[in-house]
XYZ file of C-alpha atoms in Angstrom:
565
model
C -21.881 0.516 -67.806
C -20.362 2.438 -70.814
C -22.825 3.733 -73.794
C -20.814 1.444 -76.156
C -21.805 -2.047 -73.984
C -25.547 -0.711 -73.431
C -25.744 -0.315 -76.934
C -23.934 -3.675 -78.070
C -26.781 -5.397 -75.337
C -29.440 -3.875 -77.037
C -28.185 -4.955 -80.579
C -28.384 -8.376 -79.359
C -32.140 -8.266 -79.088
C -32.447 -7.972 -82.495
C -33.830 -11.113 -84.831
C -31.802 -12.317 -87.295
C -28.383 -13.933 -87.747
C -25.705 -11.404 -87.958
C -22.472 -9.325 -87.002
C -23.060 -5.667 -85.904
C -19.371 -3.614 -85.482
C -20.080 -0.048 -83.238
C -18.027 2.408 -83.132
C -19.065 4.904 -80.362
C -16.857 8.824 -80.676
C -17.841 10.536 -77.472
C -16.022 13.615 -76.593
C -14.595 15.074 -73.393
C -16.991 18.031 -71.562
C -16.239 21.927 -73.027
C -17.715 25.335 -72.162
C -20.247 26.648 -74.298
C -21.799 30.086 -74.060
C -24.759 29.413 -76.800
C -27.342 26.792 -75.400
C -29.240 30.346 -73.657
C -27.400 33.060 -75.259
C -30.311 35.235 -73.993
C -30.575 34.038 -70.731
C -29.665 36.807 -67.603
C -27.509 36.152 -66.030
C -26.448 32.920 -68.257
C -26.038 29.501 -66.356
C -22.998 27.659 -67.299
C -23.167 24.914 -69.897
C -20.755 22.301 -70.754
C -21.048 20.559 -73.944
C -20.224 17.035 -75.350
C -20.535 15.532 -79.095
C -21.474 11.927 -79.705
C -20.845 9.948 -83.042
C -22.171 6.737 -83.429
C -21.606 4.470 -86.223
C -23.341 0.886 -86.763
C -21.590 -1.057 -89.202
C -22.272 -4.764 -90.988
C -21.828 -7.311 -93.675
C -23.768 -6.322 -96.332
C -27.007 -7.626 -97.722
C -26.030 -10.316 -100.427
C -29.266 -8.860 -102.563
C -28.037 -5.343 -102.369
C -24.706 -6.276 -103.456
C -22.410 -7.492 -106.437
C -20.167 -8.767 -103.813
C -19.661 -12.303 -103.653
C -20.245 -14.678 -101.399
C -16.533 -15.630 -100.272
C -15.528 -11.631 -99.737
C -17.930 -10.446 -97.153
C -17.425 -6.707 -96.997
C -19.290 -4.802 -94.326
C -21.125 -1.363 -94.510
C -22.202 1.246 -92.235
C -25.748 0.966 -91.991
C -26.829 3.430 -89.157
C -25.167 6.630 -87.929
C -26.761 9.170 -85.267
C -25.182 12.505 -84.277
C -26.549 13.903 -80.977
C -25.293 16.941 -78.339
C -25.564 16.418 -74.904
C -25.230 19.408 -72.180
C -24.913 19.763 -68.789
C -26.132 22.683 -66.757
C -25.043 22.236 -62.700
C -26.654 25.166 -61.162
C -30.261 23.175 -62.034
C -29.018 19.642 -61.983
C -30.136 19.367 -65.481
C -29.202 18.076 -68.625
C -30.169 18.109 -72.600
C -29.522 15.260 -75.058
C -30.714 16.564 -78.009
C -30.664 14.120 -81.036
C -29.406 15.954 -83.732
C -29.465 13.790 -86.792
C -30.301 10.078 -87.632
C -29.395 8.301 -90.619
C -29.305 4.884 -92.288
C -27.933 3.755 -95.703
C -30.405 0.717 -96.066
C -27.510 -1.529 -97.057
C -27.763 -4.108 -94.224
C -30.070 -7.089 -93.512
C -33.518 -6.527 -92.073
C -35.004 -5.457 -90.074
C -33.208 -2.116 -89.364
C -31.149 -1.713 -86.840
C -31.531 1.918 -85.990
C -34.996 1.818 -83.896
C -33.150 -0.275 -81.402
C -30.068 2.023 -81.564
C -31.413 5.520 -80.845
C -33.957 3.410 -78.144
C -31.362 2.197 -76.136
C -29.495 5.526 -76.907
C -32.270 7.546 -75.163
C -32.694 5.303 -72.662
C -29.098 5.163 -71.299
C -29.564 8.706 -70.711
C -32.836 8.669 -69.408
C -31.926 5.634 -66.874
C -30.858 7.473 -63.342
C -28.517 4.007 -63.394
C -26.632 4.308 -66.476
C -26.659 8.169 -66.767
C -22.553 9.143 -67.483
C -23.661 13.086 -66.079
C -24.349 13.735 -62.755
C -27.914 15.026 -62.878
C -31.462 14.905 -61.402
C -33.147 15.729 -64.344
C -32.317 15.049 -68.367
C -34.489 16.119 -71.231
C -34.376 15.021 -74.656
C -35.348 16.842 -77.731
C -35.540 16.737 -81.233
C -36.796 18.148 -84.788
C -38.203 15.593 -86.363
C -37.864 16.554 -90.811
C -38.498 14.513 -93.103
C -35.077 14.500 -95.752
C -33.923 11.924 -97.795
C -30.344 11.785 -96.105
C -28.296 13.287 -93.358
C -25.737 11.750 -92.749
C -24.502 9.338 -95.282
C -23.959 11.634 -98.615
C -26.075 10.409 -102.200
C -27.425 7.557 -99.994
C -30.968 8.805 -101.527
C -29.981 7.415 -104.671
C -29.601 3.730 -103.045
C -32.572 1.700 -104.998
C -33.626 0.211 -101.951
C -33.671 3.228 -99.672
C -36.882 4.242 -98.897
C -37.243 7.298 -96.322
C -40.150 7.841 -94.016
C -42.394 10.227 -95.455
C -43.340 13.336 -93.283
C -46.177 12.204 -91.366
C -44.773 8.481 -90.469
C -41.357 9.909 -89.298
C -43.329 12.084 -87.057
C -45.361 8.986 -86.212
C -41.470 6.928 -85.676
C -40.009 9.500 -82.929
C -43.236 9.228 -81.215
C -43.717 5.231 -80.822
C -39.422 5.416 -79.735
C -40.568 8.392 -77.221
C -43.052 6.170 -75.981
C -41.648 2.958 -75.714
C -38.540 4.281 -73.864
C -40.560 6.480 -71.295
C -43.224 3.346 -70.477
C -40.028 1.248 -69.746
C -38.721 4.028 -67.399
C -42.244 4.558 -66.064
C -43.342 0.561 -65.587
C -39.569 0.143 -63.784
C -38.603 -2.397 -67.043
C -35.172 -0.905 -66.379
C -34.036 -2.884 -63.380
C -36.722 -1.678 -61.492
C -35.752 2.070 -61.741
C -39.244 3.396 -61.179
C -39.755 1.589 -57.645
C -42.065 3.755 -55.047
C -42.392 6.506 -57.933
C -38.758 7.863 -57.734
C -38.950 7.894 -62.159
C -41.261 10.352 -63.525
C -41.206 10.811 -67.192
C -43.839 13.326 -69.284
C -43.852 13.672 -73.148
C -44.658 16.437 -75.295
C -45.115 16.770 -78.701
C -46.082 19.937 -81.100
C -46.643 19.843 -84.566
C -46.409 23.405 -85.997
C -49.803 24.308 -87.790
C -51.908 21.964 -86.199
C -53.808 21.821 -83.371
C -53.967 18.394 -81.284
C -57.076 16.981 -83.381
C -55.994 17.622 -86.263
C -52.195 16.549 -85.170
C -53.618 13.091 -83.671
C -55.716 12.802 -86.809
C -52.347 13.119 -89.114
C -50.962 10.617 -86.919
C -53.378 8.614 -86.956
C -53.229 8.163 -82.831
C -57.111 8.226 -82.390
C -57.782 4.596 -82.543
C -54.462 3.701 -80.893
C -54.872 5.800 -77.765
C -58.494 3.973 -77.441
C -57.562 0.654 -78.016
C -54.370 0.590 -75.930
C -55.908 -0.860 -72.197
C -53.273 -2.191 -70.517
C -51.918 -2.992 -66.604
C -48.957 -1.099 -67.020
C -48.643 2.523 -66.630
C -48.929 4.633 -69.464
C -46.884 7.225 -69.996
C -48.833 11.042 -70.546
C -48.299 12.901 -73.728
C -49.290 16.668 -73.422
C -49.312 17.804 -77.159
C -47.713 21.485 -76.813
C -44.891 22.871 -75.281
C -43.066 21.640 -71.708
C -42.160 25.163 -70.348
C -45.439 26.231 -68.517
C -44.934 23.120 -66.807
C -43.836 23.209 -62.926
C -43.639 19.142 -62.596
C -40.144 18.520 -64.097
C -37.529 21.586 -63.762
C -36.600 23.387 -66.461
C -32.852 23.484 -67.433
C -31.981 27.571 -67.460
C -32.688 28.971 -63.989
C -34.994 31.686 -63.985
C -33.802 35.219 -63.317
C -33.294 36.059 -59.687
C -33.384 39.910 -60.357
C -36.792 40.160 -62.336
C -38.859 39.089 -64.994
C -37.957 35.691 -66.571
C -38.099 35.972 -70.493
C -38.103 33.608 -72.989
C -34.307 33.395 -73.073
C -34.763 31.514 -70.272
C -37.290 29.055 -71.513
C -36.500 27.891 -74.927
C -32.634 26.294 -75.982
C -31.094 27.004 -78.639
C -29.348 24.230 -81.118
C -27.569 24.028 -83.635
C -29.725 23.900 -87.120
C -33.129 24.210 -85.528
C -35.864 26.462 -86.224
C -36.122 27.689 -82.962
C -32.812 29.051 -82.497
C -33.661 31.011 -86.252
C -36.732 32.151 -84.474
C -35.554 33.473 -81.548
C -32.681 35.324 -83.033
C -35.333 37.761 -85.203
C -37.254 38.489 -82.065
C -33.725 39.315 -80.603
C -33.201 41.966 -82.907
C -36.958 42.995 -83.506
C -36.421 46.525 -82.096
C -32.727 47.196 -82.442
C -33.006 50.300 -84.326
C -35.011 51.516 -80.832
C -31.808 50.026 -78.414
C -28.728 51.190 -80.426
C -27.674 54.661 -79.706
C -25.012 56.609 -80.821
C -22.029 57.618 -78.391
C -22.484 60.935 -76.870
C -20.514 63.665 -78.445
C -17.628 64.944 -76.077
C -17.288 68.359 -74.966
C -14.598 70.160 -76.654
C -11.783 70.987 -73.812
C -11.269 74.710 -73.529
C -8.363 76.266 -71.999
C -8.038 79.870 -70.961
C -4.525 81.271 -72.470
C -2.464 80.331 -74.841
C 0.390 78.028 -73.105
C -0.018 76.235 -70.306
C 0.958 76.921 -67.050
C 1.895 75.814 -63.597
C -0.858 77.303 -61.903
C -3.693 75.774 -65.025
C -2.378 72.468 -64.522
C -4.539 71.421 -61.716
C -7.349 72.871 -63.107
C -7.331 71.036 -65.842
C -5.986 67.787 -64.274
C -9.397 68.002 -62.320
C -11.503 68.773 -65.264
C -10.141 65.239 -67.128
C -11.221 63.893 -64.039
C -14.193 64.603 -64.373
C -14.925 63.918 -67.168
C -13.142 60.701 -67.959
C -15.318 59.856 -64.782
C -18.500 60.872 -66.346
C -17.116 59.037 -69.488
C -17.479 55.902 -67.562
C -20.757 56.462 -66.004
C -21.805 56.296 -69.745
C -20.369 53.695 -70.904
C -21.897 51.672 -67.596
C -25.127 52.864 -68.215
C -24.673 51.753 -72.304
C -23.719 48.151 -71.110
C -26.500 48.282 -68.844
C -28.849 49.479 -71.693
C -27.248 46.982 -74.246
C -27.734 44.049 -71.874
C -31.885 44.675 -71.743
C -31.825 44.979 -75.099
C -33.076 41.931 -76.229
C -36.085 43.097 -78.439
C -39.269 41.588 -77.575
C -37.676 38.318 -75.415
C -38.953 39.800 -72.517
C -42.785 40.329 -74.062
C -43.085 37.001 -75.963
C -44.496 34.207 -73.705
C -43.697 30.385 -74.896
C -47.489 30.235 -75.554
C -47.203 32.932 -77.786
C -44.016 31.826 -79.552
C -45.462 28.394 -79.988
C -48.261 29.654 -82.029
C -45.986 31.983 -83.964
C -44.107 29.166 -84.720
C -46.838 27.613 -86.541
C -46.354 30.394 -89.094
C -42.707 30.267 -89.629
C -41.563 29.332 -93.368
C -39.575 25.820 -92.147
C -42.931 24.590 -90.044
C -45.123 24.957 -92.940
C -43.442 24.376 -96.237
C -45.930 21.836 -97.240
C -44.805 18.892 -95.148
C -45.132 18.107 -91.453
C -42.288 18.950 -88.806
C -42.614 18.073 -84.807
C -41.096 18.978 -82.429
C -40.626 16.590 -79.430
C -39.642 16.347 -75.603
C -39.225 13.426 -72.674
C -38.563 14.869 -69.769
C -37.310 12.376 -67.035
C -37.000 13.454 -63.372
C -36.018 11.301 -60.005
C -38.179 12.481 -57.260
C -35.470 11.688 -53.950
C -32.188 13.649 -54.732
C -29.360 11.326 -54.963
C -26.429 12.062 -52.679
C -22.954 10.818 -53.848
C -21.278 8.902 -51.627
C -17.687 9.958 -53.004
C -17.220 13.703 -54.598
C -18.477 14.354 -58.047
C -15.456 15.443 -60.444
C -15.371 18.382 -61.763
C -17.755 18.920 -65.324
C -15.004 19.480 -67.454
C -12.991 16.756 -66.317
C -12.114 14.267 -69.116
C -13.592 10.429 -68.523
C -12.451 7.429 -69.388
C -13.162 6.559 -72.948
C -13.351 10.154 -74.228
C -11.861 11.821 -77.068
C -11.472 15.310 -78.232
C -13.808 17.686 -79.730
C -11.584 17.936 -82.591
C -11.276 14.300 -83.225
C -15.117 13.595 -83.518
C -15.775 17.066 -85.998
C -13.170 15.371 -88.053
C -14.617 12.296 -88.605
C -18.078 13.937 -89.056
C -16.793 16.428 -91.564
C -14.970 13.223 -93.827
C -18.257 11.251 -93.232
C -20.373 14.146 -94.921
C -17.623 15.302 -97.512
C -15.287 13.152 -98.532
C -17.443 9.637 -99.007
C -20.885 9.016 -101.002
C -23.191 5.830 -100.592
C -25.145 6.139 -103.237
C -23.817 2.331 -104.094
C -22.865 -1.025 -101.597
C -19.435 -0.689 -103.580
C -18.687 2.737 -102.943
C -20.353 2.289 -99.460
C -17.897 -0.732 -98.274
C -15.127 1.337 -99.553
C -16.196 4.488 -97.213
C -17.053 1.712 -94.371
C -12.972 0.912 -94.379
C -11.732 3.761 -94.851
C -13.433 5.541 -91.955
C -13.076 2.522 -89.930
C -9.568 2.709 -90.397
C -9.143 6.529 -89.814
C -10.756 6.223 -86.512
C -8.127 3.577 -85.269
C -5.470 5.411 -86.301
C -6.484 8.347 -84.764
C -6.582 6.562 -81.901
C -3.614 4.455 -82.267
C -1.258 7.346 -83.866
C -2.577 10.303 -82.200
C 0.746 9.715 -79.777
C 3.215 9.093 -82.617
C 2.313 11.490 -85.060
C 5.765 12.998 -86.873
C 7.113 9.602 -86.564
C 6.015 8.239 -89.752
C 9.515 7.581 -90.836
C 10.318 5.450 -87.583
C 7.304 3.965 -87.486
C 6.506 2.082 -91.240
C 4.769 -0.950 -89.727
C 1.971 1.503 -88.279
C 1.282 3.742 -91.142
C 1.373 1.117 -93.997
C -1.728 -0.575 -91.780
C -3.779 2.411 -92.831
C -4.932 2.866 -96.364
C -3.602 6.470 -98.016
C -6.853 8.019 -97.193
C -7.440 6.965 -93.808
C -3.788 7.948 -93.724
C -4.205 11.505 -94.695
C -7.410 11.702 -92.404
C -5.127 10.667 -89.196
C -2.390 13.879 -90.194
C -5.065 16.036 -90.865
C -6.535 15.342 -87.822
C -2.766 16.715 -86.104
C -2.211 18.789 -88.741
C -4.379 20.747 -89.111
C -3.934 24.044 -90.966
C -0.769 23.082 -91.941
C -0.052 24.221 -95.310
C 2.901 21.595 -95.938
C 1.072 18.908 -95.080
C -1.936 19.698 -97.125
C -0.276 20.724 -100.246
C 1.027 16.783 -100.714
C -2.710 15.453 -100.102
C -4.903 15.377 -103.569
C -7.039 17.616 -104.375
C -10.036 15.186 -103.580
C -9.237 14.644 -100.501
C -7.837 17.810 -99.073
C -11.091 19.051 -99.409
C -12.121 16.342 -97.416
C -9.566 16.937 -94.680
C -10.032 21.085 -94.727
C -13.731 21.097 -95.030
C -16.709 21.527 -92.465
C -19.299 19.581 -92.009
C -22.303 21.193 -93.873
C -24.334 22.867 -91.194
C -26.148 25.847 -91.024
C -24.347 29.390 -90.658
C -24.578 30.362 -86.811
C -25.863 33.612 -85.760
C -23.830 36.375 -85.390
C -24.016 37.234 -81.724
C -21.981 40.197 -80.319
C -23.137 39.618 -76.939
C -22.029 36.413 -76.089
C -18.739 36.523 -73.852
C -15.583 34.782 -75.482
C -15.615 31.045 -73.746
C -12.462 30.605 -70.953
C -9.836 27.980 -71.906
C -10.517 24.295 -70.479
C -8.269 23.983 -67.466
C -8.008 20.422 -68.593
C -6.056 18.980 -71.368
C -7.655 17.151 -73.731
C -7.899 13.350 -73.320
C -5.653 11.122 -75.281
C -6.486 8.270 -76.829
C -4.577 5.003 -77.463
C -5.271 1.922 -78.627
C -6.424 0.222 -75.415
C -8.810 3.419 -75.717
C -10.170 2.141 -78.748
C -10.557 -1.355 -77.564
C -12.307 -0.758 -74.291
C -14.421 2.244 -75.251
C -14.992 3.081 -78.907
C -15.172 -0.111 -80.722
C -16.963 -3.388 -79.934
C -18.919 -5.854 -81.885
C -21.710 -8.458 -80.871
C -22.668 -11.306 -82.779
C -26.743 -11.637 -83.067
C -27.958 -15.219 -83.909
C -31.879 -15.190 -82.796
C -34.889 -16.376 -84.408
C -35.562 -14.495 -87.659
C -38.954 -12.225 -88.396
C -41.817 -14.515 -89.364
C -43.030 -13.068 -93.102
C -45.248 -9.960 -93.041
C -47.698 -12.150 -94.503
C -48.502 -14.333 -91.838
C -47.710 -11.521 -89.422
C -50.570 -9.375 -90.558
C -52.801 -12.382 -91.156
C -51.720 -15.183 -89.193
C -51.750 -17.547 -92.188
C -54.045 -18.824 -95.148
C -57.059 -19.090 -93.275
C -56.753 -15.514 -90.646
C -57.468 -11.989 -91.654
C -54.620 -12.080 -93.821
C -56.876 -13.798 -96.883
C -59.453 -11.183 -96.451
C -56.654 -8.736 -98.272
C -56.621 -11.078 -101.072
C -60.112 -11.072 -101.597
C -61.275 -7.784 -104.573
C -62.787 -5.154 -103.054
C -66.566 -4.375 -104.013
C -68.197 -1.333 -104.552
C -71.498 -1.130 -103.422
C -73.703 0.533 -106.210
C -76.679 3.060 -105.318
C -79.805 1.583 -105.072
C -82.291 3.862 -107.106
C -85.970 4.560 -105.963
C -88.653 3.146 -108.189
C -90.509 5.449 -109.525
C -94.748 5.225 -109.225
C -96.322 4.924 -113.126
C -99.857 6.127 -113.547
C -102.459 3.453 -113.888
C-alpha cells in the first residue's frame, strides 16, 4: 500500500457527507550530512521530503460562493522529513509543520490525516523504508499559521492555544501507539513482535506540574480498560536501552551528545546544540605554526648544496604534514562541551532556553516503535538512494512549498479557492510537462490547460535561475517563483564534509505518475456528528441540562455571637 491510498482509507472514516481531493509530493531518497553533524564518525543519512495537501468544497457558511459553483479549498497541509540511517536499521519521521485553513466542513479533517500519517510509518506492514525501528518526533508551538499564509485572519479560524495543542499531539501519540500496541493494525502486535514507548517533555516543568497543565491526572485514573495501554515516560528517550537509538555510538571512545540528540531543521534543539558546539572555541583554534626561515650557506647555489637542501624541504614539508594531521585531529575533538554534556543535563538546560519559556508552553514529543524478530527479506533490498515508484524530486516538492508560503494568502474562501487551483494546477503540470518543457510552442493544447500562474510555476520549476525566463514573469510572481520558503537560517558548519552526488538520476514524473501516486480523491458519505449538545448531555433530561441550570454561590455562614444576659 502507497501513503496516498492509506491516507484516502482513513479519510473515509470520517462523518459527514463530502469530497476530500489529496495530493501526496513525496520525494526520492538524498544524502544528507546534517541529521548528527557532531556525531564521530557520522552514520550515513538519507533524506526524503513529504508534502501533503487535503483539499475540499468549501463550507457554504464560510463562503460568498454560490450554491451552483462549488469551488474547493485546501483545508489541511502537513510538511514532515523522514530519514533513514542503515548502519542501525533506524529511521526518523519527524513532523515538521501542520496546518489547516478552517475553510472546510466539520469536523476537521487533519486529526485523521497526521493519525494515519504516523501510523503508516509506524506499521512494520506499510512502512515504504526498510527498517527495524522508526521514531517520530516533533515540536509542538503554538502559532497562528504555518503553512497557509494570513490564514490567521480567517474569522472562523480558531488555533489551539498552547496548552491544548500540547494536549492534541499527545491524544494522536496515543491513539496511534495503542492501535500498534493492541494489534488494531491487522494484527501487527501478535506474540509481542510491536513495541511502542512514548515520551513527552515539556521544557520548565516537571511531570506534576506538566500533567497538571494538561490536565492528564483524572484521565490517566479513570482510563481502566482490557486493552493494553501504551507507557508514556515524561522526559527524554536517550537513556533508554529498550528501543535503539538511531546514531550508533562511537566505537573508538566516549559517546557524546552528538550522538544522542538529532538535529532538524527549525528546532530548538539543533539552536542549542550548536552554542555548546562552539562553547570553548577560543580554547580549540590555534594559530598555524610559524615556518622556519630557510637558510642557505653562500650566495648561489650549487651542485654540491643541492642535495642538501633537497633533503632539508624534505623534511620539513614532512614535518609540515605531521602538523597539519595533528590540527585535523585536534579540530575534529573540538566540539566544545558535546563530550561533557549528558542528555540529562541538556534536558534541564533546555528548560532555560529563551524559545522553551517565552511565556507559553512548548513539548517536545517521541513514539518510538520497534519489532522485536528481525525481518529477513526474502528478495534483496534496493539500494537507499534508489528512486521508487511514485517519487518526485527534491526540487519539485521545495517548489511547491516555497509558492504555497509566498506567493498565495488565505486570509479569505475567495482568495483561498483561487490559491487551491492554482497550486492544484501547478502540481499537474509539473508532472505532466516536466518531459516537454521548451516545447511550449509545439505543444498549445498543454500549456493553455494551465492558468498563467500555475504556468509560470511549471517553467520555474525547469528554469530555474534563468534570467530570460524570469525577466517576462511579473513582478508578483517572480518573487514567488525565486523565493525560499521562510525557514530559519541554518548554522554555519565548517566541519561538515561536502555531500557526494546521487549516483541516481532523479525520478521523472508523468502523468500516469500523478494519477497512480500523487493525486486521488475519496468520496465520504457517513452518518454526520450528533450536536455537541446532546453529545455532552445526552439530551433534555441527561447531564447536559445541569449546564443550563445558574450556578450558586454558597454564602459564608457567620457564627452567632453570645449577648450578655
Amino acid at each position: 500500500m502507497i501513503l496516498r491510498d492509506a491516507l484516502l482509507n482513513a479519510l473515509a472514516t470520517i462523518a459527514g457527507t463530502r469530497d476530500f481531493h489529496l495530493h501526496v509530493l513525496s520525494s526520492s531518497p538524498r544524502k544528507h550530512s546534517g541529521l548528527f553533524p557532531y556525531a564521530k564518525p557520522r552514520p550515513r543519512v538519507y533524506l526524503q521530503d513529504i508534502l501533503i495537501l487535503l483539499s475540499e468544497y468549501a463550507s457554504s457558511s464560510s463562503s460568498s460562493l454560490t450554491p451552483s459553483t462549488p469551488q474547493r479549498v485546501l483545508v489541511t497541509a502537513i510538511e514532515a522529513n523522514v530519514y533513514n540511517v542503515p548502519s542501525t536499521s533506524c529511521g526518523i519521521l519527524y513532523i515538521s509543520k501542520v496546518d489547516g485553513t478552517a475553510q472546510g466542513i466539520a469536523p476537521s479533517p487533519t486529526s485523521t490525516l497526521v493519525k494515519a500519517l504516523i501510523r503508516f510509518y509506524a506499521d512494520p506492514k506499510t512502512r515504504p523504508i526498510h527498517v527495524d525501528t522508526i521514531w517520530v518526533q516533533l515540536f509542538a508551538r503554538a502559532q497562528s499559521q504555518y503553512l497557509f499564509p494570513n490564514s490567521a485572519e480567517f474569522e472562523k479560524k480558531k488555533p489551539l492555544s498552547d496548552v491544548m495543542l500540547c494536549k492534541w499531539w499527545r491524544r494522536v501519540f496515543g491513539e496511534v501507539a495503542q492501535g500498534l500496541v493492541s494489534g488494531g493494525s491487522e494484527g501487527t502486535a501478535e506474540e509481542g513482535k510491536i513495541k511502542a514507548r512514548l515520551y513527552y517533555v515539556l521544557p520548565g516543568y516537571n511531570k506534576l506540574e506538566a500533567e497538571q497543565s494538561l490536565k492528564l491526572s483524572l484521565t490517566a485514573t479513570s482510563s481502566s480498560s482490557s486493552q493494553p495501554q501504551p507507557q508514556w515516560t515524561y522526559g527524554h528517550p536517550y537513556t533508554q536501552t529498550e528501543i535503539p537509538l538511531p546514531c550508533p555510538p562511537n566505537p573508538k571512545g566516549h559517546t557524546g551528545l552528538g550522538h544522542f540528540i538529532p538535529s532538524f531543521d527549525d528546532d530548538p534543539k539543533n539552536r542549542f546544540m550548536d552554542e555548546i558546539a562552539l562553547t570553548t572555541d577560543s580554547n580549540s583554534i590555534k594559530s598555524p605554526k610559524k615556518k622556519k626561515p630557510r637558510t642557505v650557506s653562500g650566495g648561489k647555489p650549487n651542485s654540491k648544496a643541492r642535495p642538501a637542501r633537497d633533503e632539508e624541504a624534505a623534511v620539513e614539508k614532512k614535518k609540515e604534514k605531521e602538523d597539519e594531521e595533528e590540527g585535523e585531529q585536534e579540530t575534529s575533538k573540538a566540539q566544545g562541551e558535546l563530550d561533557k554534556v549528558t542528555p540529562d543535563e541538556f534536558w534541564e538546560r533546555m528548560s532555560f532556553r529563551q524559545e522553551c519559556i517565552a511565556g507559553a508552553v512548548t513539548g517536545f514529543f517521541a513514539l518510538g516503535v520497534t519489532s522485536n524478530a528481525r525481518s529477513v527479506p526474502l528478495v534483496s533490498v534496493p539500494s537507499p538512494l534508489a528512486p521508487q515508484p511514485g517519487q518526485v524530486s527534491p526540487r519539485l516538492v521545495r517548489r511547491v512549498v516555497a509558492s504555497l508560503m509566498t506567493g498565495h494568502e488565505f486570509s479569505t474562501t475567495e482568495r483561498s479557492v483561487r490559491a487551491t487551483q492554482v497550486l492544484e494546477e501547478a502540481i499537474k503540470g509539473l508532472c505532466e510537462g516536466i518531459v516537454s518543457v521548451g516545447e511550449t510552442d509545439t505543444a498549445p493544447a498543454k500549456s493553455s490547460a494551465l492558468s498563467s500562474s500555475a504556468k509560470r510555476l511549471f517553467l520555474g520549476a525547469e528554469n530555474d535561475g534563468d534570467e530570460e525566463e524570469s525577466e517576462t514573469t511579473a513582478e508578483g510572481d517572480a518573487e514567488a517563483l525565486h523565493a525560499e520558503a521562510p525557514r530559519t537560517p541554518p548554522p554555519r558548519r565548517a566541519h561538515l564534509p561536502e555531500v557526494s552526488p546521487n549516483p541516481f538520476p532523479e525520478p521523472v514524473t508523468s502523468l500516469e505518475t500523478y494519477h497512480s501516486h500523487i493525486y486521488g480523491t475519496v468520496s465520504v458519505s457517513n452518518p454526520a456528528l450528533p450536536p455537541k449538545s446532546s453529545v455532552a448531555g445526552g439530551g433534555e433530561n441527561g447531564a447536559g441540562a445541569v449546564q443550563d441550570q445558574p450556578v450558586r454561590v454558597l454564602a459564608v455562614r457567620k457564627k452567632k455571637r453570645k449577648t450578655d444576659s
